[in-house]
PDB file of C-alpha atoms in Angstrom:
ATOM      1  CA  MET A  21     186.927 119.623 137.092  1.00 42.00           C
ATOM      2  CA  GLU A  22     184.736 117.219 139.009  1.00 60.00           C
ATOM      3  CA  MET A  23     182.210 115.241 137.099  1.00 66.00           C
ATOM      4  CA  ILE A  24     178.463 116.042 137.849  1.00 70.00           C
ATOM      5  CA  HIS A  25     176.604 112.950 138.957  1.00 74.00           C
ATOM      6  CA  LYS A  26     173.481 112.157 137.032  1.00 71.00           C
ATOM      7  CA  GLY A  27     171.606 111.998 140.245  1.00 72.00           C
ATOM      8  CA  SER A  28     172.316 115.421 141.247  1.00 83.00           C
ATOM      9  CA  LEU A  29     171.644 116.780 137.670  1.00 85.00           C
ATOM     10  CA  ASP A  30     168.208 115.081 137.928  1.00 86.00           C
ATOM     11  CA  LEU A  31     167.574 116.992 141.178  1.00 89.00           C
ATOM     12  CA  VAL A  32     167.871 120.234 139.306  1.00 90.00           C
ATOM     13  CA  LEU A  33     166.570 119.584 135.907  1.00 92.00           C
ATOM     14  CA  VAL A  34     163.287 117.655 136.928  1.00 93.00           C
ATOM     15  CA  PRO A  35     161.888 120.376 139.402  1.00 95.00           C
ATOM     16  CA  CYS A  36     162.845 123.022 136.660  1.00 97.00           C
ATOM     17  CA  GLY A  37     160.925 121.196 133.997  1.00 97.00           C
ATOM     18  CA  LEU A  38     157.811 120.544 136.190  1.00 98.00           C
ATOM     19  CA  ALA A  39     157.881 124.390 137.244  1.00 98.00           C
ATOM     20  CA  ILE A  40     158.102 125.416 133.345  1.00 98.00           C
ATOM     21  CA  MET A  41     155.269 123.177 132.610  1.00 98.00           C
ATOM     22  CA  LEU A  42     152.984 124.307 135.328  1.00 98.00           C
ATOM     23  CA  GLY A  43     153.933 127.849 134.568  1.00 98.00           C
ATOM     24  CA  TYR A  44     152.818 127.200 130.899  1.00 97.00           C
ATOM     25  CA  HIS A  45     149.492 125.780 131.933  1.00 97.00           C
ATOM     26  CA  LEU A  46     148.684 128.314 134.351  1.00 98.00           C
ATOM     27  CA  LEU A  47     149.488 130.978 131.615  1.00 97.00           C
ATOM     28  CA  LEU A  48     147.165 129.045 129.046  1.00 94.00           C
ATOM     29  CA  LEU A  49     144.344 128.614 131.673  1.00 94.00           C
ATOM     30  CA  TYR A  50     144.480 132.352 132.360  1.00 96.00           C
ATOM     31  CA  ARG A  51     144.418 133.089 128.677  1.00 95.00           C
ATOM     32  CA  ILE A  52     141.470 130.754 128.126  1.00 92.00           C
ATOM     33  CA  LEU A  53     139.489 132.397 130.954  1.00 93.00           C
ATOM     34  CA  ARG A  54     140.289 136.066 130.290  1.00 95.00           C
ATOM     35  CA  HIS A  55     141.028 136.146 126.506  1.00 94.00           C
ATOM     36  CA  PRO A  56     139.315 133.235 125.003  1.00 89.00           C
ATOM     37  CA  HIS A  57     139.545 134.208 121.413  1.00 90.00           C
ATOM     38  CA  THR A  58     143.351 134.507 121.523  1.00 92.00           C
ATOM     39  CA  THR A  59     143.739 130.748 122.013  1.00 92.00           C
ATOM     40  CA  VAL A  60     143.006 127.842 119.564  1.00 92.00           C
ATOM     41  CA  ILE A  61     140.849 126.300 122.242  1.00 90.00           C
ATOM     42  CA  GLY A  62     138.696 129.314 122.593  1.00 90.00           C
ATOM     43  CA  TYR A  63     138.570 129.805 118.725  1.00 92.00           C
ATOM     44  CA  GLU A  64     137.169 126.309 118.366  1.00 93.00           C
ATOM     45  CA  ASN A  65     134.609 126.851 121.216  1.00 92.00           C
ATOM     46  CA  HIS A  66     133.302 130.012 119.635  1.00 92.00           C
ATOM     47  CA  ASN A  67     133.051 128.110 116.280  1.00 93.00           C
ATOM     48  CA  LYS A  68     131.041 125.194 117.948  1.00 93.00           C
ATOM     49  CA  LEU A  69     128.679 127.655 119.495  1.00 92.00           C
ATOM     50  CA  ALA A  70     128.084 129.560 116.353  1.00 92.00           C
ATOM     51  CA  TRP A  71     127.491 126.215 114.369  1.00 87.00           C
ATOM     52  CA  VAL A  72     124.973 125.108 117.105  1.00 85.00           C
ATOM     53  CA  GLN A  73     123.114 128.475 117.123  1.00 85.00           C
ATOM     54  CA  ARG A  74     122.895 128.171 113.240  1.00 82.00           C
ATOM     55  CA  MET A  75     121.513 124.664 113.510  1.00 76.00           C
ATOM     56  CA  VAL A  76     118.772 125.848 115.948  1.00 77.00           C
ATOM     57  CA  GLN A  77     117.623 128.503 113.542  1.00 77.00           C
ATOM     58  CA  VAL A  78     117.433 126.204 110.397  1.00 68.00           C
ATOM     59  CA  GLU A  79     113.991 125.086 109.640  1.00 72.00           C
ATOM     60  CA  ASP A  80     112.850 121.523 110.646  1.00 72.00           C
ATOM     61  CA  LEU A  81     112.686 119.938 107.172  1.00 73.00           C
ATOM     62  CA  LEU A  82     116.266 121.156 106.301  1.00 78.00           C
ATOM     63  CA  LEU A  83     117.560 120.175 109.768  1.00 76.00           C
ATOM     64  CA  LEU A  84     116.155 116.677 109.179  1.00 80.00           C
ATOM     65  CA  ILE A  85     117.818 116.584 105.820  1.00 83.00           C
ATOM     66  CA  LEU A  86     121.026 117.595 107.308  1.00 82.00           C
ATOM     67  CA  PHE A  87     121.102 115.023 110.123  1.00 83.00           C
ATOM     68  CA  ASN A  88     120.152 112.190 107.852  1.00 86.00           C
ATOM     69  CA  PHE A  89     123.213 113.180 105.886  1.00 85.00           C
ATOM     70  CA  PHE A  90     125.422 113.318 108.767  1.00 84.00           C
ATOM     71  CA  PHE A  91     124.099 109.944 109.942  1.00 85.00           C
ATOM     72  CA  SER A  92     124.749 108.173 106.511  1.00 87.00           C
ATOM     73  CA  VAL A  93     128.065 109.467 106.401  1.00 82.00           C
ATOM     74  CA  ILE A  94     129.001 108.169 110.048  1.00 84.00           C
ATOM     75  CA  SER A  95     127.355 104.850 109.327  1.00 82.00           C
ATOM     76  CA  ALA A  96     129.133 104.578 105.969  1.00 77.00           C
ATOM     77  CA  GLY A  97     132.674 105.296 107.690  1.00 70.00           C
ATOM     78  CA  SER A  98     131.905 102.813 110.470  1.00 73.00           C
ATOM     79  CA  SER A  99     130.488  99.904 108.452  1.00 65.00           C
ATOM     80  CA  GLY A 100     133.691  99.156 106.569  1.00 57.00           C
TER      81      GLY A 100
END
C-alpha cells in the first residue's frame, strides 16, 4: 500500500472543507431571508425590534428615567 502524500491529501480535503463551509453559509443565509424566526439571528432581531417599539410607546418621563439608569450603569462599568 502506497503512502498518501500530505500535499495530495490537502488538495482533496481543503476544497471539500471550503465547499462544506460555503454550503452551510448559503443555507444559513437562505434561512435568515426566508424563515428568519427559525434562526438565532432572526430571533434576536425580532426581540430588538420589539424592544425599540416598546421604548417608543413609553411616556417621555419614564423614558428619561430609563435612559438615565442605563447611562449610569454604563458609566459605572467603564469608570473602574
